[in-house]
Coordinates of C-alpha atoms and ligand atoms in Angstrom, one line a residue:
G1 CA -11.4 -2.9 23.0
K2 CA -8.5 -0.8 22.1
S3 CA -6.1 -2.7 24.4
G4 CA -4.7 0.5 26.0
Y5 CA -4.2 2.3 22.7
D6 CA -5.9 5.7 22.2
H7 CA -7.4 4.7 18.9
Y8 CA -8.2 1.5 17.0
M9 CA -6.0 2.9 14.2
L10 CA -2.9 2.9 16.4
K11 CA -3.8 -0.5 17.8
E12 CA -4.2 -1.9 14.2
I13 CA -0.9 -0.3 13.1
H14 CA 0.8 -2.1 16.0
E15 CA -0.9 -5.4 15.2
Q16 CA 0.8 -5.6 11.8
P17 CA 3.6 -8.0 12.8
R18 CA 0.9 -10.4 14.0
S19 CA -1.5 -9.9 11.2
L20 CA 1.3 -10.3 8.6
R21 CA 2.3 -13.5 10.3
Q22 CA -1.3 -14.7 9.9
S23 CA -1.4 -13.8 6.2
L24 CA 1.8 -15.7 5.5
S25 CA 1.3 -18.7 7.9
E26 CA 1.3 -22.1 6.2
R27 CA 1.4 -20.5 2.8
V28 CA 5.2 -20.2 2.6
D29 CA 7.4 -23.2 2.3
E30 CA 10.8 -21.8 3.0
L31 CA 12.8 -25.0 2.7
G32 CA 11.1 -25.9 -0.6
G33 CA 11.5 -22.3 -1.8
R34 CA 7.9 -22.1 -2.9
V35 CA 4.5 -20.8 -1.8
D36 CA 1.4 -22.8 -1.3
I37 CA -1.8 -21.1 -2.6
G38 CA -3.7 -24.3 -2.9
D39 CA -5.8 -24.9 -6.0
L40 CA -5.3 -21.3 -7.2
A41 CA -1.9 -22.4 -8.4
D42 CA -3.7 -24.1 -11.4
L43 CA -5.3 -20.8 -12.6
N44 CA -2.4 -20.1 -15.0
P45 CA -3.4 -16.6 -16.0
R46 CA -2.1 -15.1 -19.2
G47 CA -3.1 -11.7 -18.1
V48 CA -4.4 -10.0 -14.9
Q49 CA -6.7 -7.1 -14.4
L50 CA -7.0 -5.9 -10.8
V51 CA -10.0 -3.8 -9.7
A52 CA -10.3 -2.0 -6.4
C53 CA -11.0 1.3 -4.6
G54 CA -9.1 3.6 -2.3
T55 CA -6.4 1.9 -0.3
S56 CA -7.2 -1.4 -2.0
Y57 CA -6.5 0.3 -5.3
H58 CA -3.1 1.2 -4.1
A59 CA -2.5 -2.5 -3.2
A60 CA -3.8 -3.4 -6.7
L61 CA -1.2 -1.1 -8.3
Y62 CA 1.5 -2.8 -6.3
G63 CA 0.1 -6.2 -7.3
A64 CA 0.0 -5.3 -11.0
E65 CA 3.7 -4.4 -10.8
L66 CA 4.5 -7.8 -9.2
F67 CA 2.7 -9.7 -12.0
R68 CA 4.5 -7.6 -14.7
Q69 CA 7.8 -8.3 -13.1
A70 CA 7.0 -12.0 -13.6
G71 CA 6.3 -11.3 -17.3
I72 CA 2.5 -11.4 -17.1
P73 CA 0.6 -8.4 -18.6
A74 CA -1.2 -6.9 -15.6
Q75 CA -2.9 -3.6 -14.9
A76 CA -4.8 -2.1 -12.0
F77 CA -8.1 -0.2 -12.5
R78 CA -10.2 2.0 -10.3
A79 CA -13.3 -0.2 -9.8
S80 CA -15.7 2.7 -10.3
E81 CA -14.3 3.4 -13.8
Y82 CA -13.9 -0.3 -14.7
A83 CA -17.6 -1.0 -13.9
T84 CA -18.8 1.5 -16.5
S85 CA -16.0 1.4 -19.1
P86 CA -14.1 -1.8 -18.8
P87 CA -11.1 -2.4 -21.0
P88 CA -11.0 -5.4 -23.4
I89 CA -10.6 -8.4 -21.0
G90 CA -9.5 -11.1 -23.4
D91 CA -8.7 -14.2 -21.3
A92 CA -7.4 -12.1 -18.3
L93 CA -8.1 -13.2 -14.7
V94 CA -9.9 -10.3 -13.0
V95 CA -8.9 -9.8 -9.4
G96 CA -11.0 -7.8 -7.0
V97 CA -9.0 -6.5 -4.1
T98 CA -11.3 -5.5 -1.3
Q99 CA -10.8 -5.6 2.5
S100 CA -14.6 -5.7 3.3
G101 CA -15.7 -7.7 0.3
E102 CA -18.7 -5.4 0.2
T103 CA -17.6 -2.3 -1.7
A104 CA -20.3 -1.6 -4.3
D105 CA -17.9 -0.2 -7.0
T106 CA -15.7 -3.3 -6.7
L107 CA -18.7 -5.6 -6.8
S108 CA -20.0 -3.9 -10.0
A109 CA -16.6 -4.2 -11.7
L110 CA -16.4 -7.9 -10.9
R111 CA -20.0 -8.5 -12.0
E112 CA -19.3 -6.7 -15.3
A113 CA -16.2 -8.9 -15.8
Q114 CA -18.2 -12.0 -15.1
R115 CA -20.9 -10.9 -17.5
R116 CA -18.2 -10.6 -20.1
G117 CA -17.1 -14.2 -19.4
A118 CA -14.0 -13.5 -17.3
R119 CA -12.8 -15.7 -14.5
T120 CA -12.7 -13.7 -11.2
L121 CA -10.7 -14.0 -8.0
G122 CA -11.6 -12.1 -4.9
V123 CA -8.8 -11.0 -2.5
T124 CA -10.6 -10.1 0.7
N125 CA -10.4 -10.0 4.5
V126 CA -13.9 -11.0 5.3
V127 CA -14.9 -14.6 5.1
G128 CA -18.3 -15.1 3.5
S129 CA -18.5 -11.5 2.2
T130 CA -20.3 -10.8 -1.0
V131 CA -17.1 -10.7 -3.1
A132 CA -16.0 -14.0 -1.5
R133 CA -19.3 -15.6 -2.4
E134 CA -19.7 -14.2 -5.9
S135 CA -16.1 -14.6 -7.2
D136 CA -15.1 -17.8 -8.9
H137 CA -12.1 -18.1 -6.6
V138 CA -11.2 -16.4 -3.3
F139 CA -7.9 -15.7 -1.4
Y140 CA -8.3 -14.5 2.2
I141 CA -5.7 -12.0 3.4
R142 CA -6.3 -13.1 7.0
A143 CA -5.5 -9.7 8.7
G144 CA -8.2 -10.1 11.3
P145 CA -11.0 -7.6 11.9
E146 CA -10.2 -3.9 11.3
I147 CA -12.3 -1.3 13.1
G148 CA -10.6 2.0 12.2
V149 CA -12.1 3.5 9.0
A150 CA -8.5 4.0 7.8
A151 CA -7.2 0.8 6.4
T152 CA -3.8 0.0 7.9
K153 CA -3.1 -3.6 8.8
T154 CA -5.3 -4.8 6.0
F155 CA -3.2 -2.9 3.4
A156 CA -0.1 -4.6 4.7
S157 CA -1.8 -8.0 4.4
Q158 CA -3.0 -7.2 1.0
L159 CA 0.6 -6.5 -0.1
A160 CA 1.8 -9.7 1.5
S161 CA -1.0 -11.7 -0.1
L162 CA -0.4 -10.2 -3.5
N163 CA 3.2 -11.4 -3.2
L164 CA 2.0 -14.9 -2.4
L165 CA -0.4 -14.8 -5.3
A166 CA 2.1 -13.5 -7.8
L167 CA 4.7 -16.1 -6.7
G168 CA 2.1 -18.9 -6.7
L169 CA 0.6 -18.0 -10.1
T170 CA 3.8 -17.3 -12.0
S171 CA 7.4 -18.3 -12.0
T172 CA 10.2 -16.0 -11.0
D173 CA 13.9 -16.6 -10.5
S174 CA 14.0 -14.7 -7.3
T175 CA 11.3 -16.7 -5.4
R176 CA 13.7 -17.8 -2.6
E177 CA 14.9 -14.3 -2.0
I178 CA 11.4 -12.9 -1.9
I179 CA 10.2 -15.7 0.4
S180 CA 13.0 -15.1 2.9
S181 CA 12.2 -11.3 2.8
L182 CA 8.5 -12.1 3.5
R183 CA 9.6 -14.3 6.4
D184 CA 11.6 -11.4 7.9
L185 CA 8.9 -8.8 7.3
P186 CA 6.9 -9.2 10.5
G187 CA 10.0 -8.7 12.6
Q188 CA 11.1 -5.8 10.6
V189 CA 7.7 -4.1 10.9
Q190 CA 8.2 -4.5 14.7
E191 CA 11.6 -2.8 14.4
V192 CA 10.0 0.2 12.7
L193 CA 7.3 0.4 15.3
D194 CA 9.8 0.2 18.1
G195 CA 12.0 3.1 16.8
S196 CA 9.9 5.0 14.3
G197 CA 10.7 8.7 14.7
A198 CA 7.4 9.6 13.0
Q199 CA 6.0 11.5 15.9
A200 CA 8.8 14.1 15.8
V201 CA 8.2 14.6 12.1
A202 CA 4.5 15.0 12.7
E203 CA 5.2 17.7 15.3
T204 CA 7.7 19.5 13.1
Y205 CA 5.3 19.9 10.1
L206 CA 2.0 20.2 12.0
E207 CA 1.4 23.7 10.7
S208 CA 1.7 22.8 7.0
D209 CA -1.3 23.0 4.8
A210 CA -0.1 20.6 2.2
Y211 CA 2.0 17.5 2.2
F212 CA 3.4 15.7 -0.8
F213 CA 4.6 12.1 -1.2
I214 CA 6.8 10.8 -4.0
G215 CA 8.0 7.4 -5.0
R216 CA 8.7 5.2 -8.1
E217 CA 7.6 1.7 -9.1
L218 CA 6.7 -0.3 -6.0
N219 CA 7.1 2.9 -3.9
Y220 CA 4.6 4.8 -6.0
P221 CA 1.5 3.1 -4.6
V222 CA 3.1 3.8 -1.1
A223 CA 3.3 7.5 -2.0
L224 CA -0.4 7.5 -3.0
E225 CA -1.3 5.6 0.1
G226 CA 0.7 7.9 2.4
A227 CA -1.3 10.9 0.9
L228 CA -4.7 9.2 1.2
K229 CA -4.1 8.3 4.8
M230 CA -3.0 11.9 5.5
K231 CA -6.1 13.5 3.9
E232 CA -8.5 10.9 5.3
I233 CA -7.6 11.3 9.0
T234 CA -6.0 14.8 9.2
Y235 CA -8.3 16.6 6.7
K236 CA -5.2 18.3 5.3
H237 CA -4.3 18.5 1.7
A238 CA -2.0 15.8 0.6
E239 CA -1.0 14.4 -2.8
G240 CA 1.0 11.4 -3.9
F241 CA 2.9 11.6 -7.1
A242 CA 5.0 9.3 -9.3
A243 CA 8.3 11.0 -8.6
G244 CA 9.0 11.5 -12.3
E245 CA 5.7 13.4 -12.8
L246 CA 6.7 16.2 -10.4
K247 CA 8.2 18.5 -13.0
H248 CA 5.3 18.0 -15.3
G249 CA 3.1 20.2 -13.2
P250 CA 3.0 19.5 -9.4
L251 CA 6.4 21.1 -8.9
A252 CA 4.6 24.5 -9.3
L253 CA 3.0 23.8 -5.9
V254 CA 6.3 23.1 -4.1
T255 CA 7.5 25.8 -1.7
N256 CA 9.3 26.0 1.7
Q257 CA 5.8 25.4 3.2
T258 CA 5.2 22.0 1.6
P259 CA 7.0 19.0 3.2
V260 CA 7.8 16.4 0.6
F261 CA 8.1 12.7 1.8
A262 CA 10.4 10.9 -0.6
I263 CA 10.3 7.1 -0.4
V264 CA 13.7 5.9 -1.6
T265 CA 14.7 2.3 -0.8
G266 CA 17.7 0.4 -2.3
D267 CA 20.4 2.1 -4.3
D268 CA 19.8 1.3 -7.9
E269 CA 19.0 3.4 -10.9
L270 CA 15.5 3.8 -9.7
A271 CA 16.6 5.2 -6.4
Q272 CA 19.0 7.6 -8.1
K273 CA 16.3 8.9 -10.3
T274 CA 14.1 9.6 -7.3
I275 CA 17.0 11.3 -5.6
G276 CA 17.2 13.5 -8.7
N277 CA 13.6 14.5 -8.0
V278 CA 14.4 15.1 -4.4
K279 CA 17.1 17.6 -5.5
E280 CA 14.5 19.4 -7.5
V281 CA 12.2 20.0 -4.5
E282 CA 15.2 20.8 -2.3
A283 CA 16.2 23.5 -4.7
R284 CA 12.7 25.1 -4.1
D285 CA 13.5 25.0 -0.3
A286 CA 10.8 22.4 0.4
P287 CA 11.5 20.4 3.6
V288 CA 12.4 16.8 2.6
I289 CA 11.6 13.8 4.7
A290 CA 13.4 10.7 3.4
V291 CA 11.8 7.4 4.1
T292 CA 14.7 5.1 3.4
D293 CA 16.7 2.0 4.3
G294 CA 19.9 4.1 4.2
Q295 CA 21.4 2.4 1.2
S296 CA 21.5 5.4 -1.0
D297 CA 22.7 8.9 -0.3
V298 CA 19.2 10.4 -0.2
E299 CA 19.8 11.4 3.4
R300 CA 22.2 14.1 2.3
Y301 CA 19.3 16.0 0.8
A302 CA 16.9 15.4 3.6
D303 CA 15.8 17.5 6.6
H304 CA 14.4 14.4 8.4
V305 CA 15.0 10.7 7.9
L306 CA 12.5 7.9 8.7
R307 CA 14.5 4.7 8.6
V308 CA 13.4 1.2 7.7
P309 CA 15.5 -2.0 7.8
E310 CA 17.2 -3.1 4.6
T311 CA 15.3 -5.7 2.6
H312 CA 14.0 -6.7 -0.8
P313 CA 12.2 -3.8 -2.6
R314 CA 8.9 -5.6 -2.3
T315 CA 9.0 -5.7 1.5
A316 CA 10.7 -2.3 1.8
A317 CA 7.5 -0.8 0.4
V318 CA 5.5 -2.4 3.3
L319 CA 8.0 -1.0 5.8
A320 CA 8.0 2.5 4.3
N321 CA 4.2 2.5 4.5
V322 CA 4.3 1.8 8.2
Q323 CA 6.4 4.9 8.7
L324 CA 3.8 6.9 6.7
Q325 CA 0.9 5.4 8.7
L326 CA 2.6 6.7 11.8
V327 CA 3.2 10.2 10.5
S328 CA -0.5 10.5 9.5
Y329 CA -1.6 9.0 12.8
H330 CA 0.5 11.3 15.0
T331 CA -0.4 14.4 12.9
A332 CA -4.1 13.6 13.3
A333 CA -3.7 12.9 17.0
L334 CA -1.9 16.2 17.6
L335 CA -4.8 17.9 15.7
D336 CA -7.3 16.0 17.9
R337 CA -9.1 14.6 14.9
S338 CA -11.8 11.9 14.9
I339 CA -9.2 9.3 13.9
D340 CA -11.2 6.1 13.9
K341 CA -14.3 7.7 12.3
P342 CA -13.2 10.5 10.0
R343 CA -16.0 12.9 8.9
N344 CA -17.9 12.0 5.8
L345 CA -16.4 8.5 5.5
A346 CA -17.7 4.9 6.1
K347 CA -15.7 1.8 6.7
S348 CA -17.4 0.0 3.9
V349 CA -18.9 1.9 1.0
T350 CA -21.9 0.0 -0.2
V351 CA -23.3 2.6 -2.7
E352 CA -21.8 3.4 -6.1
Ligands
M6R1 O1 -13.3 -2.7 1.7 P1 -12.5 -2.1 0.6 O2 -11.1 -2.5 0.6 O3 -13.1 -2.5 -0.8 O4 -12.6 -0.6 0.7 C1 -12.1 0.3 -0.3 C2 -12.0 1.7 0.2 O5 -13.2 2.2 0.5 C3 -11.1 1.8 1.4 O6 -9.8 1.2 1.1 C4 -10.9 3.2 1.8 O7 -10.1 3.9 0.9 C5 -10.2 3.3 3.2 N1 -11.0 4.0 4.1 C6 -8.8 3.9 3.2 O8 -8.3 4.0 4.4

C-alpha cells in the first residue's frame, strides 16, 4: 500500500533515505577508505560506454562524468541510438543502466555490444531481470520495488551505485571524501524532505506553461531529470539545458512567464559560470528558482530558493534532484494529475 501517502510517487520520494542506505550497505568501508564491489573490482576497464533510456540515461550521463573525473574515457549514449548506430567500442566496458532490466532499447544496445565482442555490465534494480541474466556482470542498485511510473528512488540509487562503481573500478585521490559524503547522504536527503519548500514554489508557478532547468557538469543531468519528471507527471512543457547552451538558442524562449530552475551547488568557477547564466535569464525578467547549498551568491538573483545541505558536488546533485522531484510532484498534485500512472506511459517499455 501507499502507507498513508496520497501517491506511490510521494511514498517513494520519502523512501529515499532508506533505499539509499540499502544501496550503500556493506559496500562502503569507511575506516579502510574504500568501497567493496566484489569481483567487479577486477574488471579494470580502459574505457566505459553507458547505455540507457529516460531517467536512467540521466544517471548514465552522471556516471560517465564520474569515470572521466577518474581519468577513464567514458560516454553515455541513448540506448535506442546506440542499438542501431553504435560508436567504435574498442575494449570499452559497456554498462547498461536500467531500473527494470527489461527496457527493450537498452537490451538491444547491450546485445549489439555483446555481438561486437564487448564485455557488458548491467546496473539494475530487478534481480533476475533480462539485463541481469544476459549481461556478463551485474550490479544491483537495491532500491526496492518502485510502483510509480515516474522513477524517483531508483534514480537516487542509480547515482549512488554509479559512485560505488566508479570508485571501485578506478582510483581517485578523493575516495575518502566521497565515501564520507555518501555516508552522510541518506540523512541529508531526510533533511531536504523535512524542510523542502517545494510546495510553495509549485503553487507560485502553477499557471506557467513552460519550465526550464539549467545546470552544469554533474548538475546538468539533474536539470534534464527535473524537466523529464515535470513533463511526465504534469503534462507541462519543460526543458533541461546545459546552462552554457542557453544563449545558443533556448534563451529566445525565456520571458517573465517561464520559471527557470537553476541548480547551483558549491562556489567554484563552475558555479560562477552558471550564475552568469542566471543573470542572463534574470535580465529577461524570468522568475529564478535557485536550487542551492547556499555557498555561492546565486540567491541574490533568485526569486525563490530551494535549499540543500552542503556536501560534495556528487552528492549535492542527488539532494538537488530531491527538491526537483518534490516540485514536480506538488505541481502535478495541485493539477490533480494521474501521478502514478501518467497518460501514454508504461513503467517498463518492452518495445523498441
Ligand atoms: O527501467 P528503465 O530504467 O530501463 O526505464 C527507462 C525509462 O523508460 C524510464 O527511466 C522512464 O524514463 C521513467 N518513467 C522516467 O520517470
